[in-house]
Amino acid sequence: MPEKVNNYENTNRLFDQAADALNLDAEMRLLLKTPFREIQVEVPVRMDDGDLEVFLGYRVQHNGARGPTKGGLRFHPEVDLDEVRSLASLMTWKTALVNIPFGGAKGGITCDPGAMSQAELERLTRKFTSRMGFAFGLHRDIPAPDVNTTPQVMAWIVDQYGTRYGHTPGIVTGKPLELGGSPGRLEATGRGVAQITELAGTDLGIPLKGARVVVQGFGNVGSFAALFLHQRGARIVGLSDVRGALWNAAGFDLPAVFDAAKAGGGLRSPGAREISNEELLEQECDILIPAALGGVITRKNAPRLKARMIVEAANSPITTSADAILNERGVPIVPDILANAGGVTVSYVEWAQNIQAFAWEEAQVNEQLSRTMARAYAEVAARVRERGVSLRLAAFMLAIERVAKAERLRGGL
Ligand code: NAD
């Protein structure tokens, strides 16, 4: 039977494991598991052929105890309230783990952007912003890019939001530079993934130099993660996107593959062997980096994976039952809330620049990113050593402690 994935339940199972390890009281558990606010809107769009389609859009603001809620906006056919809720909760733990003054949120629209024109996507984004904008705010809730949403989508949001509330570049992050985006934001998630992979690999006896790395997904996160890992000396042997996967045991000429994909040619590399996305995950390698969608490592393929360590560049790529199987097999997993936190870290820097109306240099942004990620990794690694728990449990424990402390300090229960 295929594994039925209930995303929010999965996330809450991770939460419960950490809450048990922290002896968190029942009231605090209930408070931290319950989303603060959930909004669903209809998004009617006139399509290019003249027909009207009504899409559903969501925003879940999970917890704002530590600051305005923050999280991406996803355009995908499988978006639903359960997925958005789960991703919003992960954002609460991620922002707390890297210790930036935000809570967690996520949004999405159930749609197939691959089958829509740019004009249709623009109308969809603008209508969603008109209907959902009341819930956003510079000190309330700040969206960002996620799957299939780009700096251009963020630009439309800034423009549409501004027609009602006045020009407010900090209302979203991940904007184009010309509209107040931050240098380094586009690359930030992948850059952070590469840094954390190197730090964790070194501790786990899998040094990056020469390590055979497989990256699933070649979008914003996967492409930059692969590029920076290549620059740090790793050998990228497997790559994929939604259309399929490529294998090159000698290692890809990553800059060439990257440039070709960015020029619109898709994922291609002369001489590479074509395999399926399922096969890709099960190839022999040192480090496997799922960087596409959630739920790709399940109880079905987990027993067959041959990677020596897994780095979750995507959010929730491993189901709870697969997580248990991999833990049992002793395969270390660097959890999403640590591995991919570079994006929200630089989003924080972008938001801070917007509020101050003062632009940073890219080197300064990258330095801040590197320091934040290194500190978060060191804190997680210390907790692993102290408590003998997995990286995931340690990360969740640190994050939950911080949010619970903020809730207690605020009082008001
Ligand atoms: P994206 O839309 O830029 O790229 C997604 C990539 O996944 C594309 O290459 C697509 O072809 C590929 N893909 C889709 N379905 C696939 C499949 N079935 N098999 C293989 N590849 C497939 O999205 P992104 O921003 O790179 O996000 C990827 C993941 O990283 C998501 O889980 C997202 O939540 C997470 N994430 C993104 C950011 C960010 O800053 N963009 C930050 C943190 C986490």
Short mmCIF file of C-alpha atoms and ligand atoms in Angstrom, two decimals:
data_model
loop_
_atom_site.label_atom_id
_atom_site.label_comp_id
_atom_site.label_asym_id
_atom_site.label_seq_id
_atom_site.Cartn_x
_atom_site.Cartn_y
_atom_site.Cartn_z
CA MET A 1 0.00 0.00 0.00
CA PRO A 2 1.43 3.47 -0.82
CA GLU A 3 2.36 5.49 2.22
CA LYS A 4 -0.36 8.04 3.01
CA VAL A 5 1.38 11.21 4.08
CA ASN A 6 -0.37 13.51 6.49
CA ASN A 7 2.13 16.34 6.54
CA TYR A 8 1.00 18.17 9.65
CA GLU A 9 0.72 14.96 11.64
CA ASN A 10 4.26 14.06 10.54
CA THR A 11 5.63 17.41 11.66
CA ASN A 12 3.78 17.17 14.95
CA ARG A 13 5.22 13.70 15.53
CA LEU A 14 8.69 15.25 15.30
CA PHE A 15 7.52 18.02 17.60
CA ASP A 16 6.21 15.48 20.13
CA GLN A 17 9.46 13.52 20.17
CA ALA A 18 11.37 16.70 21.01
CA ALA A 19 8.72 17.87 23.49
CA ASP A 20 9.04 14.50 25.29
CA ALA A 21 12.81 14.89 25.46
CA LEU A 22 12.30 18.38 26.93
CA ASN A 23 9.57 17.30 29.37
CA LEU A 24 7.44 20.09 27.97
CA ASP A 25 4.15 20.51 29.86
CA ALA A 26 0.83 19.65 28.21
CA GLU A 27 -0.43 23.25 28.03
CA MET A 28 2.66 24.49 26.24
CA ARG A 29 2.51 21.56 23.82
CA LEU A 30 -1.06 22.38 22.94
CA LEU A 31 -0.25 26.06 22.48
CA LEU A 32 2.79 25.43 20.27
CA LYS A 33 1.06 22.84 18.11
CA THR A 34 -2.02 24.93 17.39
CA PRO A 35 -1.61 27.33 14.44
CA PHE A 36 -2.25 30.96 15.35
CA ARG A 37 -4.23 31.82 12.21
CA GLU A 38 -5.27 30.00 9.02
CA ILE A 39 -6.75 31.76 6.01
CA GLN A 40 -8.13 30.31 2.81
CA VAL A 41 -9.17 32.55 -0.07
CA GLU A 42 -10.70 31.99 -3.46
CA VAL A 43 -8.54 33.37 -6.25
CA PRO A 44 -10.59 33.88 -9.43
CA VAL A 45 -8.44 34.34 -12.54
CA ARG A 46 -9.48 35.13 -16.11
CA MET A 47 -7.35 32.75 -18.18
CA ASP A 48 -5.84 33.66 -21.54
CA ASP A 49 -8.56 31.71 -23.39
CA GLY A 50 -11.28 33.81 -21.74
CA ASP A 51 -12.44 31.15 -19.25
CA LEU A 52 -12.66 31.89 -15.53
CA GLU A 53 -10.81 29.59 -13.16
CA VAL A 54 -11.12 29.76 -9.40
CA PHE A 55 -7.99 28.69 -7.51
CA LEU A 56 -7.59 28.22 -3.75
CA GLY A 57 -4.94 30.16 -1.87
CA TYR A 58 -3.77 29.63 1.71
CA ARG A 59 -1.74 31.35 4.37
CA VAL A 60 -1.07 29.78 7.74
CA GLN A 61 0.56 31.90 10.43
CA HIS A 62 1.73 29.23 12.81
CA ASN A 63 3.41 31.03 15.69
CA GLY A 64 4.48 34.63 16.18
CA ALA A 65 5.80 34.56 19.74
CA ARG A 66 9.34 35.47 18.63
CA GLY A 67 8.41 38.04 15.96
CA PRO A 68 6.43 38.61 12.78
CA THR A 69 5.62 35.36 11.01
CA LYS A 70 7.81 34.49 8.05
CA GLY A 71 7.69 31.88 5.34
CA GLY A 72 7.48 31.19 1.64
CA LEU A 73 4.67 31.01 -0.84
CA ARG A 74 4.36 27.84 -2.96
CA PHE A 75 2.60 27.45 -6.33
CA HIS A 76 2.02 23.74 -6.94
CA PRO A 77 -0.84 21.35 -7.86
CA GLU A 78 -0.44 19.46 -4.57
CA VAL A 79 -0.68 22.46 -2.27
CA ASP A 80 -3.40 22.02 0.35
CA LEU A 81 -4.10 23.31 3.85
CA ASP A 82 -2.45 20.31 5.51
CA GLU A 83 0.81 20.84 3.61
CA VAL A 84 0.83 24.60 4.23
CA ARG A 85 0.14 24.07 7.93
CA SER A 86 3.02 21.64 8.20
CA LEU A 87 5.43 23.92 6.35
CA ALA A 88 4.32 26.89 8.49
CA SER A 89 5.11 24.94 11.64
CA LEU A 90 8.55 24.02 10.28
CA MET A 91 9.19 27.74 9.74
CA THR A 92 8.46 28.42 13.42
CA TRP A 93 11.15 25.92 14.41
CA LYS A 94 13.57 27.02 11.67
CA THR A 95 13.54 30.72 12.56
CA ALA A 96 13.94 29.83 16.23
CA LEU A 97 16.80 27.45 15.51
CA VAL A 98 18.85 30.04 13.65
CA ASN A 99 17.72 32.57 16.25
CA ILE A 100 16.35 35.31 14.02
CA PRO A 101 13.45 37.43 15.32
CA PHE A 102 10.65 35.83 13.33
CA GLY A 103 7.88 33.33 13.85
CA GLY A 104 6.70 30.86 11.24
CA ALA A 105 4.19 31.00 8.38
CA LYS A 106 3.68 29.51 4.94
CA GLY A 107 1.36 30.11 2.02
CA GLY A 108 0.45 28.55 -1.24
CA ILE A 109 -1.90 28.38 -4.16
CA THR A 110 -3.10 25.09 -5.62
CA CYS A 111 -2.23 25.55 -9.28
CA ASP A 112 0.00 24.18 -12.02
CA PRO A 113 2.33 27.01 -12.95
CA GLY A 114 3.95 24.88 -15.66
CA ALA A 115 0.65 24.97 -17.55
CA MET A 116 0.08 28.73 -17.10
CA SER A 117 1.35 31.73 -19.06
CA GLN A 118 3.32 34.52 -17.39
CA ALA A 119 0.28 36.79 -17.75
CA GLU A 120 -1.94 34.23 -16.00
CA LEU A 121 0.62 33.81 -13.20
CA GLU A 122 0.77 37.57 -12.76
CA ARG A 123 -3.04 37.84 -12.52
CA LEU A 124 -3.08 34.92 -10.07
CA THR A 125 -0.41 36.52 -7.87
CA ARG A 126 -2.05 39.94 -7.91
CA LYS A 127 -5.52 38.57 -7.08
CA PHE A 128 -4.09 36.44 -4.26
CA THR A 129 -2.30 39.51 -2.87
CA SER A 130 -5.49 41.60 -3.04
CA ARG A 131 -7.43 38.94 -1.15
CA MET A 132 -4.70 37.96 1.33
CA GLY A 133 -2.87 41.28 1.73
CA PHE A 134 -4.79 42.20 4.89
CA ALA A 135 -3.01 39.37 6.68
CA PHE A 136 0.48 40.46 5.57
CA GLY A 137 2.42 43.26 7.21
CA LEU A 138 5.96 44.46 7.78
CA HIS A 139 5.56 43.59 11.47
CA ARG A 140 2.89 40.93 11.03
CA ASP A 141 3.65 38.41 8.26
CA ILE A 142 6.25 38.50 5.48
CA PRO A 143 6.08 36.03 2.52
CA ALA A 144 9.05 34.89 0.42
CA PRO A 145 9.76 32.58 -2.55
CA ASP A 146 9.33 28.82 -2.37
CA VAL A 147 8.58 26.15 -4.98
CA ASN A 148 7.70 27.79 -8.32
CA THR A 149 7.68 31.31 -6.95
CA THR A 150 10.44 33.59 -8.14
CA PRO A 151 11.76 37.11 -7.51
CA GLN A 152 9.35 38.19 -10.29
CA VAL A 153 6.40 36.81 -8.29
CA MET A 154 7.67 38.75 -5.25
CA ALA A 155 7.87 41.90 -7.41
CA TRP A 156 4.19 41.55 -8.37
CA ILE A 157 3.28 41.16 -4.69
CA VAL A 158 5.20 44.33 -3.75
CA ASP A 159 3.45 46.23 -6.52
CA GLN A 160 -0.05 44.93 -5.75
CA TYR A 161 0.32 45.35 -1.98
CA GLY A 162 1.60 48.90 -2.55
CA THR A 163 -1.53 49.95 -4.46
CA ARG A 164 -3.54 49.62 -1.26
CA TYR A 165 -1.07 50.06 1.59
CA GLY A 166 1.65 52.28 0.07
CA HIS A 167 5.04 51.19 -1.22
CA THR A 168 6.37 48.64 1.28
CA PRO A 169 9.34 46.71 -0.15
CA GLY A 170 9.86 44.80 3.12
CA ILE A 171 6.43 43.17 2.79
CA VAL A 172 8.13 40.26 1.01
CA THR A 173 11.71 39.03 0.79
CA GLY A 174 13.45 37.37 -2.13
CA LYS A 175 12.64 40.40 -4.31
CA PRO A 176 14.66 41.48 -7.33
CA LEU A 177 17.59 43.72 -6.34
CA GLU A 178 16.02 46.66 -8.18
CA LEU A 179 13.05 46.60 -5.78
CA GLY A 180 15.01 46.34 -2.54
CA GLY A 181 16.06 42.71 -2.70
CA SER A 182 19.27 41.71 -0.98
CA PRO A 183 22.42 40.69 -2.75
CA GLY A 184 23.02 37.05 -1.92
CA ARG A 185 19.37 36.15 -1.25
CA LEU A 186 18.88 34.15 -4.45
CA GLU A 187 21.85 31.92 -3.65
CA ALA A 188 21.40 31.91 0.13
CA THR A 189 19.54 28.64 0.70
CA GLY A 190 21.92 26.64 -1.51
CA ARG A 191 24.95 28.40 -0.02
CA GLY A 192 23.77 27.48 3.48
CA VAL A 193 23.11 23.88 2.42
CA ALA A 194 26.69 23.58 1.16
CA GLN A 195 28.14 25.05 4.36
CA ILE A 196 26.09 22.83 6.67
CA THR A 197 26.86 19.76 4.53
CA GLU A 198 30.57 20.42 4.90
CA LEU A 199 30.34 21.04 8.66
CA ALA A 200 28.22 17.93 9.33
CA GLY A 201 30.24 15.79 6.89
CA THR A 202 33.47 16.69 8.65
CA ASP A 203 32.03 15.68 12.03
CA LEU A 204 30.61 12.46 10.60
CA GLY A 205 33.85 11.41 8.93
CA ILE A 206 32.61 12.23 5.41
CA PRO A 207 34.87 15.08 4.28
CA LEU A 208 33.50 17.06 1.36
CA LYS A 209 36.67 16.95 -0.71
CA GLY A 210 36.01 14.21 -3.27
CA ALA A 211 32.73 13.10 -1.66
CA ARG A 212 30.23 11.71 -4.19
CA VAL A 213 27.09 13.84 -3.93
CA VAL A 214 23.62 13.33 -5.42
CA VAL A 215 21.25 16.32 -5.60
CA GLN A 216 17.57 15.80 -6.38
CA GLY A 217 15.93 18.95 -7.84
CA PHE A 218 17.70 21.66 -9.78
CA GLY A 219 15.62 24.72 -8.92
CA ASN A 220 16.70 27.59 -6.72
CA VAL A 221 17.90 25.45 -3.83
CA GLY A 222 19.27 22.39 -5.66
CA SER A 223 21.16 24.26 -8.37
CA PHE A 224 22.98 26.61 -6.01
CA ALA A 225 23.60 23.85 -3.46
CA ALA A 226 25.21 21.73 -6.20
CA LEU A 227 27.27 24.66 -7.47
CA PHE A 228 28.61 25.62 -4.03
CA LEU A 229 29.29 21.99 -3.09
CA HIS A 230 31.25 21.61 -6.34
CA GLN A 231 33.21 24.76 -5.43
CA ARG A 232 33.97 23.27 -2.01
CA GLY A 233 35.50 20.20 -3.65
CA ALA A 234 32.63 17.70 -3.77
CA ARG A 235 32.07 15.48 -6.82
CA ILE A 236 28.47 15.87 -7.97
CA VAL A 237 27.58 12.51 -9.54
CA GLY A 238 23.79 12.69 -9.75
CA LEU A 239 21.34 15.48 -10.58
CA SER A 240 17.65 15.68 -11.41
CA ASP A 241 14.68 17.88 -12.08
CA VAL A 242 11.01 17.16 -12.59
CA ARG A 243 11.71 15.70 -16.05
CA GLY A 244 14.24 13.08 -14.97
CA ALA A 245 17.73 12.42 -13.63
CA LEU A 246 21.30 12.32 -14.93
CA TRP A 247 24.21 10.23 -13.68
CA ASN A 248 27.90 10.91 -14.21
CA ALA A 249 30.23 8.79 -12.07
CA ALA A 250 33.21 10.97 -12.97
CA GLY A 251 31.43 14.06 -11.65
CA PHE A 252 29.56 16.79 -13.55
CA ASP A 253 31.16 19.95 -14.85
CA LEU A 254 28.79 21.79 -12.55
CA PRO A 255 29.35 25.38 -13.72
CA ALA A 256 28.57 24.27 -17.31
CA VAL A 257 25.40 22.38 -16.27
CA PHE A 258 24.36 25.34 -14.11
CA ASP A 259 24.86 27.92 -16.87
CA ALA A 260 22.99 25.79 -19.43
CA ALA A 261 20.03 25.35 -17.07
CA LYS A 262 19.91 29.08 -16.22
CA ALA A 263 20.01 29.89 -19.93
CA GLY A 264 16.74 27.95 -20.22
CA GLY A 265 18.12 24.71 -21.62
CA GLY A 266 16.91 22.54 -18.73
CA LEU A 267 19.09 19.95 -17.07
CA ARG A 268 21.49 18.43 -19.62
CA SER A 269 25.07 17.31 -19.76
CA PRO A 270 26.71 15.57 -22.72
CA GLY A 271 27.88 12.06 -21.84
CA ALA A 272 25.74 11.70 -18.72
CA ARG A 273 23.53 8.63 -18.33
CA GLU A 274 19.77 9.16 -18.06
CA ILE A 275 18.08 7.45 -15.12
CA SER A 276 14.76 7.92 -13.31
CA ASN A 277 14.26 10.08 -10.24
CA GLU A 278 13.49 6.93 -8.23
CA GLU A 279 16.78 5.31 -9.31
CA LEU A 280 18.69 8.49 -8.52
CA LEU A 281 17.77 8.35 -4.83
CA GLU A 282 18.95 4.75 -4.57
CA GLN A 283 22.35 5.20 -6.22
CA GLU A 284 25.53 4.52 -4.31
CA CYS A 285 26.93 7.85 -3.04
CA ASP A 286 28.36 9.51 0.05
CA ILE A 287 25.85 12.34 0.44
CA LEU A 288 22.25 12.46 -0.79
CA ILE A 289 20.61 15.88 -0.94
CA PRO A 290 16.89 15.90 -1.71
CA ALA A 291 16.21 19.50 -2.85
CA ALA A 292 12.86 19.24 -4.63
CA LEU A 293 9.63 18.37 -2.86
CA GLY A 294 8.45 16.76 0.37
CA GLY A 295 7.80 13.07 0.99
CA VAL A 296 10.24 11.65 -1.60
CA ILE A 297 11.99 9.30 0.83
CA THR A 298 9.40 6.87 2.12
CA ARG A 299 9.30 3.56 3.97
CA LYS A 300 9.43 1.92 0.51
CA ASN A 301 12.76 3.31 -0.68
CA ALA A 302 14.39 4.10 2.71
CA PRO A 303 15.69 0.51 3.17
CA ARG A 304 17.32 0.67 -0.28
CA LEU A 305 19.13 4.02 -0.02
CA LYS A 306 22.89 3.65 -0.15
CA ALA A 307 23.95 7.18 0.85
CA ARG A 308 26.17 7.48 3.91
CA MET A 309 24.42 10.67 4.98
CA ILE A 310 21.37 12.68 3.91
CA VAL A 311 21.02 16.46 3.95
CA GLU A 312 17.44 17.75 3.77
CA ALA A 313 17.68 20.76 1.47
CA ALA A 314 13.96 20.45 0.69
CA ASN A 315 11.38 20.74 3.44
CA SER A 316 10.14 17.41 4.81
CA PRO A 317 11.64 15.20 2.09
CA ILE A 318 11.65 12.19 4.46
CA THR A 319 8.41 10.75 5.83
CA THR A 320 8.26 9.88 9.54
CA SER A 321 8.37 6.14 8.90
CA ALA A 322 11.34 6.53 6.55
CA ASP A 323 13.04 8.68 9.19
CA ALA A 324 12.65 5.82 11.70
CA ILE A 325 14.04 3.29 9.21
CA LEU A 326 17.07 5.48 8.42
CA ASN A 327 17.72 6.14 12.11
CA GLU A 328 17.60 2.40 12.71
CA ARG A 329 20.04 1.86 9.84
CA GLY A 330 22.36 4.50 11.34
CA VAL A 331 22.18 6.87 8.37
CA PRO A 332 22.72 10.40 9.73
CA ILE A 333 20.18 13.00 8.57
CA VAL A 334 20.81 16.74 8.66
CA PRO A 335 17.28 18.09 9.19
CA ASP A 336 15.58 20.66 6.95
CA ILE A 337 15.17 23.25 9.69
CA LEU A 338 18.95 23.42 9.93
CA ALA A 339 20.11 22.54 6.41
CA ASN A 340 17.92 24.96 4.45
CA ALA A 341 17.73 27.81 6.97
CA GLY A 342 20.10 29.97 4.90
CA GLY A 343 17.21 31.33 2.84
CA VAL A 344 15.24 32.69 5.76
CA THR A 345 18.46 33.94 7.36
CA VAL A 346 19.19 36.18 4.40
CA SER A 347 15.49 37.05 4.18
CA TYR A 348 15.92 38.47 7.67
CA VAL A 349 18.89 40.51 6.43
CA GLU A 350 16.81 41.72 3.46
CA TRP A 351 13.91 42.72 5.70
CA ALA A 352 16.26 44.55 8.07
CA GLN A 353 17.81 46.43 5.13
CA ASN A 354 14.34 47.42 3.88
CA ILE A 355 13.28 48.71 7.30
CA GLN A 356 16.45 50.78 7.59
CA ALA A 357 16.34 51.78 3.90
CA PHE A 358 20.04 50.93 3.85
CA ALA A 359 21.64 48.45 1.45
CA TRP A 360 24.36 45.98 2.46
CA GLU A 361 27.21 44.73 0.30
CA GLU A 362 27.03 41.08 -0.76
CA ALA A 363 30.18 40.17 1.19
CA GLN A 364 28.57 41.48 4.38
CA VAL A 365 25.39 39.48 3.71
CA ASN A 366 27.35 36.28 3.07
CA GLU A 367 29.43 36.82 6.18
CA GLN A 368 26.27 37.22 8.29
CA LEU A 369 24.81 34.07 6.68
CA SER A 370 27.94 32.06 7.31
CA ARG A 371 28.17 33.17 10.95
CA THR A 372 24.50 32.41 11.63
CA MET A 373 24.65 28.95 10.05
CA ALA A 374 27.90 28.05 11.80
CA ARG A 375 26.46 29.08 15.17
CA ALA A 376 23.25 27.10 14.62
CA TYR A 377 25.23 24.03 13.54
CA ALA A 378 27.54 24.29 16.58
CA GLU A 379 24.55 24.54 18.92
CA VAL A 380 22.88 21.51 17.36
CA ALA A 381 26.11 19.49 17.41
CA ALA A 382 26.65 20.37 21.08
CA ARG A 383 23.14 19.18 21.93
CA VAL A 384 23.76 15.93 20.03
CA ARG A 385 26.88 15.35 22.12
CA GLU A 386 25.21 16.27 25.43
CA ARG A 387 22.03 14.26 24.96
CA GLY A 388 23.05 11.51 22.56
CA VAL A 389 20.10 12.33 20.28
CA SER A 390 19.83 12.63 16.49
CA LEU A 391 20.60 15.89 14.71
CA ARG A 392 16.87 16.31 14.02
CA LEU A 393 15.84 15.82 17.61
CA ALA A 394 18.57 18.16 18.83
CA ALA A 395 17.50 20.86 16.35
CA PHE A 396 13.83 20.58 17.30
CA MET A 397 14.70 20.66 21.02
CA LEU A 398 16.69 23.87 20.69
CA ALA A 399 13.97 25.52 18.60
CA ILE A 400 11.07 24.48 20.81
CA GLU A 401 12.89 25.66 23.93
CA ARG A 402 13.28 29.13 22.40
CA VAL A 403 9.67 29.46 21.28
CA ALA A 404 8.35 28.12 24.60
CA LYS A 405 10.51 30.63 26.45
CA ALA A 406 9.17 33.51 24.33
CA GLU A 407 5.59 32.35 24.95
CA ARG A 408 6.19 32.21 28.72
CA LEU A 409 7.85 35.63 28.79
CA ARG A 410 4.93 37.15 26.89
CA GLY A 411 2.46 35.61 29.33
CA GLY A 412 -1.09 36.45 28.42
CA LEU A 413 -2.35 32.88 28.50
P1 NAD B 1 12.07 25.52 -7.29
O1 NAD B 1 10.67 25.62 -7.79
O2 NAD B 1 13.03 26.60 -7.62
O3 NAD B 1 12.72 24.13 -7.74
C1 NAD B 1 12.13 22.89 -7.54
C2 NAD B 1 12.97 21.88 -8.33
O4 NAD B 1 12.48 20.57 -8.05
C3 NAD B 1 12.89 22.05 -9.84
O5 NAD B 1 14.16 21.76 -10.40
C4 NAD B 1 11.91 20.97 -10.26
O6 NAD B 1 12.11 20.55 -11.61
C5 NAD B 1 12.28 19.89 -9.28
N1 NAD B 1 11.24 18.88 -9.08
C6 NAD B 1 9.92 19.05 -8.91
N2 NAD B 1 9.31 17.86 -8.78
C7 NAD B 1 10.29 16.93 -8.84
C8 NAD B 1 10.32 15.53 -8.78
N3 NAD B 1 9.19 14.83 -8.61
N4 NAD B 1 11.52 14.90 -8.86
C9 NAD B 1 12.65 15.59 -9.03
N5 NAD B 1 12.70 16.92 -9.11
C10 NAD B 1 11.53 17.57 -9.02
O7 NAD B 1 11.92 25.36 -5.69
P2 NAD B 1 13.02 25.68 -4.58
O8 NAD B 1 12.80 27.05 -4.10
O9 NAD B 1 14.34 25.25 -5.05
O10 NAD B 1 12.53 24.71 -3.39
C11 NAD B 1 12.92 23.34 -3.31
C12 NAD B 1 12.69 22.85 -1.89
O11 NAD B 1 13.47 23.65 -0.98
C13 NAD B 1 11.27 22.93 -1.38
O12 NAD B 1 11.03 21.86 -0.50
C14 NAD B 1 11.26 24.24 -0.60
O13 NAD B 1 10.24 24.28 0.37
C15 NAD B 1 12.62 24.20 0.02
N6 NAD B 1 13.15 25.49 0.44
C16 NAD B 1 13.25 26.53 -0.42
C17 NAD B 1 13.83 27.73 0.01
C18 NAD B 1 14.06 28.89 -0.90
O14 NAD B 1 14.68 29.86 -0.46
N7 NAD B 1 13.63 28.86 -2.15
C19 NAD B 1 14.23 27.86 1.35
C20 NAD B 1 14.11 26.77 2.21
C21 NAD B 1 13.57 25.59 1.74
#
